[in-house]
Amino acid sequence: MESVVVGGVEFAIDRRGSGSPVLYLHGDNGLRNAGLLDRLAEHHEIVAPVHPGFPGSPVSLLVDTVADIAFVYAELVEQLGEPLTLVGASFGGWIAAQLAVTHPAMFAAVVLVSPLGIKTRDRETRDFVDVYLTPHAERPSLFYGDDAIAATVTAVSDEDFLHDVICEDAIARYCWKPYMYDPKLLARLRRIAAPTLVINGAADRFPLDPSYYATFAAAIGDNAHRVTLEGGHRLDETSPSDVAATIEQHLASALGLATTRKGV
Amino acid sequence: MFRTWIFSEFGYPFHPPAHLVMENRVNLPSKYFDPDAGYELYNKVFDLYRAADELGMDVMVNEHHSTSTCLNTCTPLTLSVLARETKQARMLCLGNPMAHRPDPVRVAEEMAMVDVISGGRLDLGMIRGVPQEHFATNASGIDMKERLWEAIDLMIKTLTTHDGPFSWEGEHFHYREVNIWPRSYQQPHPPLWMSTLSAESAADLCDRDFTIATLGNGWAGCAAIFEAYRKRAAELGRPAPPAEKFAYSPLMYVGDSWEDAKAGIKKVLVWAHEQLRSPSHFNDIPGYMPAQQRAMLAKVRASGGTATLPSLIRMTEAPLEELIAGGEVMAGTPDMVFEQLRDFHDKVGGFGNLLPLVHFSTMNLDLVVRSMERFATDVLPRFREEVYGPTVRGDREMLVGA
């Protein structure tokens, strides 16, 4: 991993692979089980920044919201040159959506895997399971769909435990209040212009609204379609091959068909 | 002068039994609160504080939220009652949860007003707050220390600025015109206190010249914290801090006999059992403790262990004699408690403030008042005369050096 400074913000970047370029934005669990990143690197040149505050990237005084992270990454993408494919998972899907909303012309294709970031229900109805109110023993199945799958990716070494705790701190920094969403994002998703794929897991229990991902995709518009795969919230960790294959199908059509793009 | 600040947590006496409702923080439904029982509790505790005042002692209050273990949810409210209920006692607020309060200027207003109502009897304490409070206030654990200190800086400037408004545009707090009325009775401000359970924080408190208080962690934990404070003072080239800068809170019951004391302290110790009814995930707030420490606890949990504070487990499981030897508890006849207090004083290098938790749960007022009377009559004057006074004057060597 290399360390870069963009717009006064220092962060680590994992670069690997060759092929058409992909900006990969990791999820709430950082890059510890980066199976999807490995699969995508088989066919693409990957640029995967570690978000400020996640393991490997220091906390920055210039970054304390998802919009702040997206602001920094827009400058990173400008330095890389266009066009890029944008892929984000979970928390990274929220950052990706924010980036694609504010810079609609910047990306050739967008992929949002289990994206967080919107609220679909009323003020007295929670949109995501409150992880802080969930006993520790129940958290793995919440994120991975079931305990057996969770057991294959949960922390083992001291480094793993520290990694996961730093990820939790980072998520709390950005998502404590409002909890896991930006109240303005839903109304702005229509600004995403590139062909967009939303992938979610059939057993994802983290969003409480059964229509959450359908609402997310519909709010983007006709340039978005949605695919549901087997698995829980962290598909990027537990079903990397299925997710990667679905992404490749999307890119085959999206990168070949510029006419699917909304005018921007 | 050595001060004893009588302390009750306003613990609700009729917790649902554990087999019906295990948890008593964050999610305990208030349908289990009986308003009549609450009415009696509040009045009993105010009577208790008035008795402490009449016995020549001082009083202390704290606050917690969303819990049956402490029905004092707002220290400015109880202090304003105490300002009228008591005549002579100094009143310690320990304290204001500054990183949880959204408005530090409002805290300064409340404290200044109570200080004026009481004719300058307020001691103004600040606390970080236990992790469960993050659910009640929705304050984040992230950057909490920075927010805490900015809030404290702002509150102190608010209390000490008397030439008209100032503006504040900080990282966490923003004000256009800060200009409170009334200003505090004591000038430049009431004595400032802060509690801590870690030696690492002691240096910060010494830097600000706050009185440092620590709670229930025994003489060993207490000594390490006091030592860190004294060491920092030496580093800063200051004279040795006076004993009045140090405070400790044990659980206490003074009886006529050892048997009487054992029965009494057992009732105070219900406090510790109730603390353990909070599930561990309510204590595990991101940012509340360093990542290394949370990672260690996560590993313990993953291997089936418990991540509860060892000091609380000890308080519920260790024999009473061990808790007395450790200093978490002071209990016995007046002579026994005198010796316990003397030994504790000497083992921590001297201290000037005792904050005894004397009451919990169903304990009736007479029971607590008798314990306080024995302490005020047969322990405190003797301790001041034989131990504290001579030590402070340099006429007495401590039994065990700190």
XYZ file of C-alpha atoms in Angstrom:
666
model
C 0.000 0.000 0.000
C 1.173 3.484 -0.761
C 0.313 6.641 1.109
C -0.826 9.759 -0.748
C -1.905 13.268 0.179
C -4.794 14.754 -1.799
C -6.160 18.161 -0.945
C -4.325 18.109 2.362
C -5.766 14.714 3.356
C -3.445 11.751 3.827
C -4.664 8.246 3.077
C -3.454 4.828 1.948
C -4.186 3.415 -1.507
C -4.147 -0.200 -2.587
C -3.258 -0.279 -6.304
C -3.169 -3.520 -8.232
C -4.177 -5.334 -11.428
C -4.430 -4.118 -14.988
C -7.246 -3.476 -17.421
C -9.975 -0.841 -17.498
C -9.631 1.336 -14.397
C -11.838 0.937 -11.320
C -12.075 3.181 -8.270
C -12.992 0.758 -5.481
C -14.447 2.166 -2.250
C -14.352 -0.338 0.578
C -17.167 -0.984 3.009
C -17.750 -0.605 6.719
C -15.292 -3.412 7.436
C -12.291 -1.896 5.639
C -10.045 -4.036 3.442
C -9.456 -6.975 5.798
C -11.508 -9.497 3.776
C -11.168 -7.840 0.398
C -12.303 -10.781 -1.722
C -14.158 -8.607 -4.191
C -11.099 -6.414 -4.657
C -9.050 -9.544 -5.449
C -11.569 -10.718 -8.056
C -11.874 -7.326 -9.733
C -8.088 -7.000 -9.891
C -8.030 -10.014 -12.223
C -9.506 -7.853 -15.005
C -9.040 -4.248 -13.945
C -6.542 -1.692 -12.783
C -7.759 -1.074 -9.229
C -7.348 2.080 -7.205
C -8.668 1.390 -3.692
C -8.226 4.220 -1.201
C -8.562 3.486 2.510
C -11.030 6.065 3.824
C -9.623 8.477 6.447
C -9.895 6.946 9.920
C -10.017 3.348 8.670
C -7.012 1.082 9.351
C -4.010 2.451 7.492
C -5.319 5.991 6.951
C -5.147 8.618 9.699
C -8.101 10.642 10.894
C -8.142 14.026 9.160
C -9.452 17.303 10.528
C -10.648 18.064 6.997
C -12.869 14.991 6.839
C -15.765 14.227 9.147
C -18.652 13.483 6.781
C -19.264 11.218 3.782
C -19.471 14.361 1.655
C -15.979 15.315 2.873
C -14.614 11.914 1.800
C -16.279 12.247 -1.611
C -14.815 15.742 -1.966
C -11.311 14.332 -1.527
C -11.902 11.405 -3.891
C -13.217 13.701 -6.634
C -9.823 15.358 -6.608
C -8.134 11.950 -6.621
C -10.140 10.908 -9.697
C -9.226 14.145 -11.457
C -5.594 13.265 -10.903
C -6.118 9.725 -12.246
C -7.876 10.839 -15.418
C -11.261 9.715 -16.686
C -13.218 7.639 -17.456
C -13.373 5.325 -14.484
C -15.717 2.676 -13.234
C -16.841 3.436 -9.695
C -17.493 0.508 -7.357
C -18.460 0.907 -3.695
C -19.654 -1.566 -1.098
C -21.842 -0.794 1.945
C -20.394 2.390 3.500
C -18.242 2.695 0.365
C -21.440 2.438 -1.689
C -22.731 5.493 0.134
C -19.514 7.400 -0.632
C -19.763 6.232 -4.257
C -23.356 7.449 -4.511
C -22.370 10.816 -3.043
C -19.460 11.087 -5.501
C -21.623 10.134 -8.497
C -24.304 12.609 -7.421
C -21.914 15.528 -7.207
C -19.747 14.526 -10.193
C -22.125 12.786 -12.601
C -19.832 13.124 -15.634
C -16.839 11.644 -13.905
C -17.720 7.949 -14.173
C -18.371 5.599 -17.099
C -20.226 3.120 -14.928
C -21.304 2.864 -11.306
C -21.726 -0.221 -9.117
C -23.239 0.047 -5.638
C -23.053 -3.118 -3.547
C -25.372 -3.001 -0.491
C -25.099 0.804 -0.376
C -25.887 2.598 2.881
C -26.861 6.252 2.949
C -30.595 6.852 2.493
C -33.610 6.979 4.795
C -36.830 5.691 3.312
C -39.193 5.709 6.289
C -40.639 8.125 8.802
C -38.983 9.739 11.819
C -40.232 7.101 14.228
C -39.225 4.113 12.105
C -35.558 3.179 12.100
C -34.065 2.355 8.692
C -31.083 0.269 9.821
C -30.624 -2.154 12.685
C -28.861 -0.190 15.427
C -25.595 -2.047 15.756
C -24.780 -0.364 19.070
C -27.995 -1.745 20.564
C -27.234 -5.226 19.213
C -25.437 -7.691 21.520
C -21.968 -8.538 20.219
C -22.855 -12.193 19.698
C -25.622 -11.233 17.246
C -23.566 -8.832 15.151
C -21.772 -11.298 12.819
C -25.009 -12.825 11.546
C -26.462 -9.326 11.168
C -23.744 -8.435 8.668
C -22.986 -11.800 7.065
C -26.431 -13.378 6.864
C -25.733 -16.326 9.137
C -23.263 -17.483 11.743
C -21.674 -20.208 9.626
C -20.653 -17.743 6.920
C -19.625 -15.199 9.536
C -17.295 -17.768 11.124
C -15.248 -17.887 7.915
C -14.401 -14.188 8.000
C -14.491 -13.101 11.654
C -11.421 -11.811 13.461
C -8.819 -14.305 14.619
C -5.524 -12.524 15.261
C -4.817 -9.539 17.498
C -4.326 -7.516 14.313
C -7.789 -8.567 13.071
C -9.465 -7.468 16.308
C -7.669 -4.131 16.242
C -8.548 -3.677 12.567
C -12.236 -4.297 13.209
C -12.356 -1.938 16.199
C -10.700 0.860 14.213
C -13.305 0.278 11.481
C -16.067 0.581 14.094
C -14.572 3.840 15.333
C -14.412 5.166 11.768
C -18.022 4.185 11.060
C -19.126 5.900 14.273
C -17.243 9.015 13.159
C -19.265 9.236 9.947
C -22.523 7.418 10.772
C -23.389 7.960 14.457
C -25.934 10.720 13.845
C -27.900 10.649 11.589
C -27.500 6.896 11.800
C -26.132 5.481 8.523
C -27.757 8.010 6.199
C -27.641 11.506 4.754
C -31.123 13.052 4.817
C -30.442 14.818 1.512
C -29.029 11.906 -0.485
C -32.267 10.168 -1.512
C -33.580 13.231 -3.357
C -30.230 13.723 -5.069
C -29.705 10.177 -6.376
C -31.438 11.175 -9.643
C -28.233 13.068 -10.483
C -26.303 9.823 -10.990
C -25.909 9.694 -14.768
C -23.826 6.625 -15.642
C -25.258 3.151 -16.130
C -25.627 1.973 -12.571
C -25.877 -1.468 -11.027
C -27.226 -1.930 -7.509
C -26.404 -5.314 -5.989
C -27.886 -6.501 -2.715
C -28.001 -9.746 -0.784
C -31.260 -11.633 -0.414
C -30.460 -12.283 3.262
C -29.267 -8.733 4.048
C -30.902 -7.885 7.403
C -29.086 -4.619 8.040
C -31.587 -2.286 6.318
C -34.942 -2.790 8.009
C -37.100 -1.660 5.094
C -37.616 -4.683 2.772
C -37.827 -2.218 -0.149
C -34.674 -0.304 0.820
C -32.492 -1.324 -2.148
C -35.403 -1.167 -4.602
C -36.062 2.383 -3.430
C -32.381 3.204 -3.779
C -32.234 1.946 -7.380
C -35.545 3.543 -8.355
C -34.410 6.920 -7.035
C -31.435 6.853 -9.411
C -33.719 6.372 -12.413
C -33.951 4.306 -15.585
C -30.177 4.138 -15.906
C -30.074 1.916 -12.805
C -30.901 -1.753 -12.493
C -30.753 -4.012 -9.508
C -29.567 -7.594 -9.024
C -30.217 -9.604 -5.877
C -27.681 -12.308 -5.021
C -27.661 -14.917 -2.288
C -25.983 -13.668 0.864
C -26.126 -11.011 3.536
C -24.979 -7.398 3.787
C -21.258 -7.927 3.277
C -21.500 -9.648 -0.119
C -18.131 -8.192 -1.054
C -16.563 -10.425 1.585
C -18.702 -13.553 1.392
C -19.641 -13.827 -2.315
C -16.817 -12.042 -4.140
C -16.914 -14.260 -7.257
C -20.676 -13.912 -7.738
C -20.500 -10.167 -7.207
C -17.527 -9.794 -9.558
C -19.261 -11.828 -12.296
C -22.371 -9.660 -11.961
C -20.243 -6.527 -12.178
C -18.453 -7.781 -15.306
C -21.799 -8.391 -17.022
C -22.844 -4.856 -16.153
C -19.593 -3.368 -17.414
C -19.760 -5.334 -20.661
C -22.986 -3.576 -21.535
C -22.420 -0.279 -19.752
C -18.958 0.475 -21.103
C -20.040 -0.566 -24.604
C -23.265 1.438 -24.646
C -22.583 5.092 -23.969
C -26.144 5.900 -25.047
C -27.539 4.545 -21.780
C -26.048 7.526 -20.037
C -28.332 10.320 -18.905
C -27.518 13.686 -20.441
C -25.434 15.713 -17.989
C -10.150 21.050 56.441
C -10.953 17.406 55.814
C -14.436 17.239 54.323
C -16.942 14.405 54.098
C -19.388 14.773 51.247
C -22.369 12.503 51.873
C -23.520 10.836 48.643
C -26.619 8.946 47.530
C -27.263 7.803 43.948
C -31.044 8.069 44.345
C -31.231 4.351 43.509
C -34.789 3.232 42.817
C -35.659 0.656 45.490
C -37.997 -1.620 43.559
C -36.093 -2.904 40.545
C -37.958 -5.654 38.756
C -36.375 -8.993 39.705
C -33.576 -10.108 37.381
C -35.539 -13.114 36.149
C -38.252 -10.773 34.829
C -36.121 -7.946 33.486
C -32.376 -8.407 33.484
C -31.274 -5.051 32.190
C -31.563 -1.857 34.210
C -29.889 0.669 31.952
C -30.770 2.108 28.546
C -33.814 -0.081 27.840
C -35.652 -0.646 31.146
C -39.270 0.408 30.502
C -40.462 3.177 32.799
C -43.691 1.249 33.404
C -41.630 -0.351 36.166
C -41.298 3.035 37.854
C -43.963 3.600 40.496
C -44.487 7.366 40.905
C -45.426 6.989 44.573
C -42.265 5.022 45.291
C -40.332 7.689 43.403
C -41.966 10.449 45.437
C -40.917 8.761 48.662
C -37.403 8.149 47.372
C -36.759 11.753 46.388
C -38.050 13.045 49.696
C -36.104 10.446 51.675
C -32.848 11.392 49.983
C -33.426 15.105 50.508
C -34.094 14.331 54.193
C -30.883 12.347 54.258
C -28.931 15.274 52.836
C -30.527 17.644 55.329
C -29.470 15.320 58.150
C -25.912 15.331 56.776
C -25.970 19.135 56.846
C -27.247 19.146 60.437
C -24.403 16.777 61.355
C -21.892 19.298 59.976
C -21.026 17.366 56.862
C -21.194 18.317 53.191
C -23.219 16.773 50.380
C -22.566 15.405 46.900
C -24.848 14.607 43.955
C -24.298 12.932 40.593
C -26.528 12.087 37.647
C -27.336 9.195 35.333
C -29.965 8.688 32.649
C -32.411 6.006 31.489
C -31.727 3.831 34.507
C -33.319 2.705 37.746
C -29.914 2.739 39.467
C -29.982 6.532 39.742
C -33.090 8.709 39.671
C -31.037 11.878 39.890
C -31.167 12.836 36.216
C -30.383 16.517 36.547
C -27.939 17.779 39.162
C -28.868 21.476 38.822
C -32.425 20.580 39.871
C -31.376 18.614 42.952
C -28.767 21.214 43.850
C -31.342 23.967 43.765
C -33.519 21.996 46.176
C -30.469 21.343 48.372
C -29.535 25.010 48.313
C -32.681 25.585 50.379
C -32.799 22.268 52.264
C -29.287 22.723 53.662
C -27.855 25.673 55.584
C -24.129 25.143 56.015
C -23.133 22.214 53.834
C -21.030 22.735 50.764
C -22.710 21.077 47.783
C -20.587 19.108 45.334
C -21.900 18.476 41.849
C -19.917 15.513 40.479
C -20.840 16.252 38.071
C -21.795 17.878 34.843
C -21.341 15.465 31.895
C -19.762 18.144 29.727
C -19.192 16.068 26.571
C -22.868 15.063 26.641
C -24.412 18.460 27.321
C -25.063 20.245 24.009
C -24.873 23.691 25.599
C -21.914 24.426 27.933
C -23.106 28.024 28.355
C -26.354 26.706 29.826
C -24.302 24.589 32.256
C -22.438 27.735 33.360
C -25.768 29.532 33.862
C -27.179 26.667 35.944
C -24.089 26.400 38.114
C -23.831 30.165 38.634
C -27.487 30.356 39.635
C -27.200 27.495 42.149
C -24.062 29.084 43.566
C -25.890 32.358 44.116
C -29.012 30.720 45.602
C -26.813 28.813 48.069
C -24.746 31.850 48.987
C -21.565 30.402 47.464
C -21.736 26.824 48.692
C -21.261 25.087 45.325
C -18.304 22.916 44.325
C -18.496 22.524 40.564
C -17.508 19.102 39.265
C -17.273 17.798 35.739
C -17.379 14.223 34.555
C -16.902 12.312 31.367
C -19.887 10.028 32.050
C -20.263 6.259 31.826
C -20.565 4.774 28.313
C -24.259 3.923 28.664
C -25.078 7.650 28.730
C -24.323 7.865 25.008
C -27.668 6.201 24.367
C -29.558 8.712 26.499
C -27.967 11.809 24.976
C -26.962 10.452 21.537
C -23.589 12.147 21.960
C -20.906 10.355 19.951
C -17.910 8.731 21.623
C -15.714 9.918 18.753
C -13.508 12.937 19.567
C -15.134 12.949 22.990
C -12.043 14.093 24.840
C -11.596 17.091 22.539
C -15.283 17.970 22.889
C -15.099 17.572 26.671
C -12.208 19.984 27.041
C -13.632 22.528 24.626
C -16.891 22.451 26.617
C -14.991 22.921 29.891
C -12.884 25.782 28.501
C -16.044 27.489 27.260
C -17.901 26.966 30.544
C -15.029 28.438 32.572
C -14.689 31.423 30.238
C -18.464 31.921 30.509
C -18.248 31.918 34.310
C -15.295 34.287 34.452
C -16.133 36.888 31.816
C -17.860 39.920 33.315
C -17.182 42.748 30.889
C -19.882 41.932 28.376
C -20.363 39.381 25.627
C -17.719 37.289 23.912
C -18.050 35.088 20.845
C -16.951 31.463 20.546
C -16.362 29.728 17.227
C -14.717 26.454 18.142
C -14.507 22.968 16.685
C -17.576 21.717 18.557
C -19.398 24.774 19.965
C -20.515 28.014 18.378
C -21.934 31.096 20.097
C -22.611 34.600 18.905
C -22.885 36.441 22.222
C -22.013 34.729 25.501
C -22.995 36.875 28.450
C -24.667 35.102 31.384
C -26.624 36.505 34.293
C -26.217 35.842 37.162
C -22.499 35.402 37.596
C -21.412 32.991 40.284
C -21.418 34.005 43.956
C -17.890 32.672 44.462
C -15.287 34.532 42.433
C -13.678 33.949 40.070
C -15.726 30.716 40.035
C -16.718 27.872 42.380
C -13.975 25.304 43.087
C -13.592 23.027 40.058
C -13.481 19.237 40.297
C -13.259 16.345 37.917
C -13.500 12.601 38.397
C -11.360 9.980 36.700
C -10.610 6.279 36.894
C -7.333 6.471 34.986
C -3.874 7.679 35.960
C -3.402 8.859 32.348
C -6.086 11.529 32.818
C -4.682 12.745 36.135
C -2.063 14.945 34.458
C -4.752 16.841 32.506
C -6.590 17.564 35.755
C -3.409 18.714 37.453
C -2.645 21.037 34.529
C -5.977 22.762 35.207
C -5.498 22.691 38.980
C -8.808 20.823 39.424
C -9.597 18.793 42.513
C -9.279 15.162 41.426
C -11.821 12.565 42.532
C -11.795 8.828 41.997
C -14.506 6.353 42.823
C -14.686 2.829 44.196
C -11.333 1.674 42.855
C -9.659 0.918 46.204
C -6.487 2.339 47.648
C -4.204 0.833 44.997
C -6.093 2.343 42.058
C -6.575 5.567 43.942
C -2.907 5.829 44.931
C -1.757 5.428 41.308
C -4.067 8.232 40.184
C -3.102 10.594 43.014
C 0.568 9.830 42.414
C 0.220 10.720 38.705
C -1.361 14.041 39.725
C 1.419 14.797 42.213
C 4.081 13.800 39.709
C 2.635 16.166 37.128
C 2.591 19.006 39.662
C 6.272 18.380 40.330
C 6.982 18.367 36.582
C 5.289 21.726 36.319
C 7.469 23.068 39.125
C 4.498 23.636 41.406
C 4.500 23.128 45.174
C 3.104 19.785 46.334
C -0.689 19.941 45.865
C -2.575 20.310 49.171
C -4.621 17.365 50.462
C -7.811 19.263 49.595
C -7.074 18.581 45.933
C -7.707 14.839 46.378
C -11.006 13.021 46.825
C -12.105 9.417 47.049
C -15.486 7.707 47.110
C -15.922 4.372 48.917
C -19.088 2.560 49.930
C -19.572 3.157 53.665
C -21.607 2.019 56.640
C -20.763 2.684 60.288
C -22.532 0.410 62.784
C -22.801 -0.020 66.541
C -21.176 -3.405 66.201
C -19.421 -5.402 63.503
C -22.610 -7.431 63.013
C -24.666 -4.263 62.674
C -22.155 -2.819 60.186
C -22.119 -5.997 58.122
C -25.910 -5.892 57.797
C -25.812 -2.199 56.831
C -23.020 -2.338 54.274
C -24.626 -5.349 52.619
C -27.505 -3.041 51.727
C -25.178 -0.381 50.313
C -23.413 -3.071 48.279
C -26.642 -3.742 46.388
C -25.337 -0.805 44.349
C -22.563 -2.955 42.860
C -24.928 -5.802 42.009
C -27.211 -3.386 40.201
C -24.290 -2.001 38.153
C -23.738 -5.487 36.739
C -27.202 -5.640 35.218
C -26.060 -3.539 32.280
C -25.208 -5.689 29.220
C -21.637 -5.357 27.995
C -22.536 -3.969 24.566
C -24.016 -0.871 26.222
C -20.533 -0.203 27.606
C -18.792 -0.647 24.270
C -19.126 2.702 22.556
C -16.766 3.427 19.636
C -14.303 6.123 20.613
C -15.027 5.860 24.333
C -11.755 4.080 25.028
C -8.583 3.666 22.954
C -8.909 1.206 20.035
C -6.203 -1.053 21.496
C -8.241 -1.447 24.680
C -11.502 -2.125 22.838
C -9.719 -4.663 20.628
C -8.476 -6.488 23.706
C -12.031 -6.626 25.109
C -13.374 -7.820 21.734
C -10.887 -10.672 21.799
C -11.904 -11.586 25.344
C -15.577 -11.661 24.312
C -14.863 -13.705 21.183
C -13.267 -16.388 23.334
C -16.336 -16.533 25.581
C -14.968 -14.312 28.346
C -16.671 -11.405 30.063
C -15.723 -7.829 29.345
C -17.185 -6.378 32.556
C -15.103 -4.080 34.750
C -13.070 -6.351 37.070
C -13.581 -3.904 39.933
C -17.361 -4.395 39.760
C -17.078 -8.174 39.634
C -14.804 -8.026 42.658
C -17.267 -5.862 44.548
C -20.018 -8.442 44.081
C -17.945 -11.564 44.672
C -15.102 -10.819 47.116
C -15.663 -11.337 50.856
C -16.427 -8.120 52.749
C -13.121 -8.316 54.642
C -11.251 -8.221 51.301
C -13.205 -5.214 50.088
C -12.414 -3.413 53.327
C -8.729 -4.323 53.020
C -8.781 -3.067 49.426
C -10.415 0.206 50.381
C -13.446 -0.140 48.100
C -15.553 -0.354 51.239
C -15.277 1.255 54.678
C -17.451 -0.540 57.195
C -17.451 -1.510 60.840
C -17.698 0.108 64.245
C -16.516 3.729 64.564
C -13.104 2.519 65.768
C -12.775 0.144 62.830
C -13.797 2.783 60.294
C -11.385 5.271 61.887
C -8.548 2.810 61.320
C -9.703 2.070 57.768
C -9.852 5.771 56.961
C -6.450 6.414 58.549
C -4.827 3.567 56.621
C -6.444 4.606 53.374
C -5.304 8.188 53.887
C -1.759 7.088 54.430
C -1.659 4.552 51.612
C -2.725 7.117 49.004
C -0.298 9.755 50.241
C -2.991 11.778 51.972
C -6.322 13.132 50.776
C -8.740 15.767 51.967
C -12.170 14.685 50.749
C -14.199 11.559 51.449
C -17.256 11.027 49.241
C -18.978 8.072 50.891
C -21.891 6.363 49.181
C -23.982 5.793 52.305
C -27.353 4.825 50.908
C -28.849 2.613 48.242
C -32.124 1.053 47.324
C -34.510 0.108 50.130
C -32.354 1.364 53.046
C -34.573 3.342 55.362
C -33.703 6.855 56.430
C -33.126 6.042 60.118
C -30.639 3.344 59.231
C -28.588 5.733 57.090
C -28.849 8.615 59.553
C -27.538 6.410 62.385
C -24.550 5.441 60.222
C -23.893 9.091 59.387
C -24.247 10.107 63.046
C -21.676 7.550 64.162
C -19.307 8.759 61.478
C -19.837 12.468 62.228
C -19.553 11.967 65.992
C -17.080 9.153 66.543
C -14.928 8.991 63.406
C -14.603 12.351 61.681
C -13.492 14.544 64.646
C -10.989 11.916 65.785
C -9.645 11.504 62.247
C -9.220 15.257 61.865
C -7.533 15.564 65.244
C -5.283 12.504 65.227
C -4.521 12.029 61.527
C -5.463 14.760 59.091
C -4.587 17.871 61.095
C -1.196 16.696 62.338
C -0.285 15.327 58.906
C -1.162 18.546 57.108
C 0.773 20.559 59.731
C 3.800 18.287 59.264
C 3.581 16.924 62.824
C 2.792 13.352 61.777
C 4.442 10.786 59.521
C 2.142 8.689 57.392
C 2.115 5.005 58.320
C 2.835 3.898 54.788
C 4.424 6.336 52.409
C 2.702 6.876 49.076
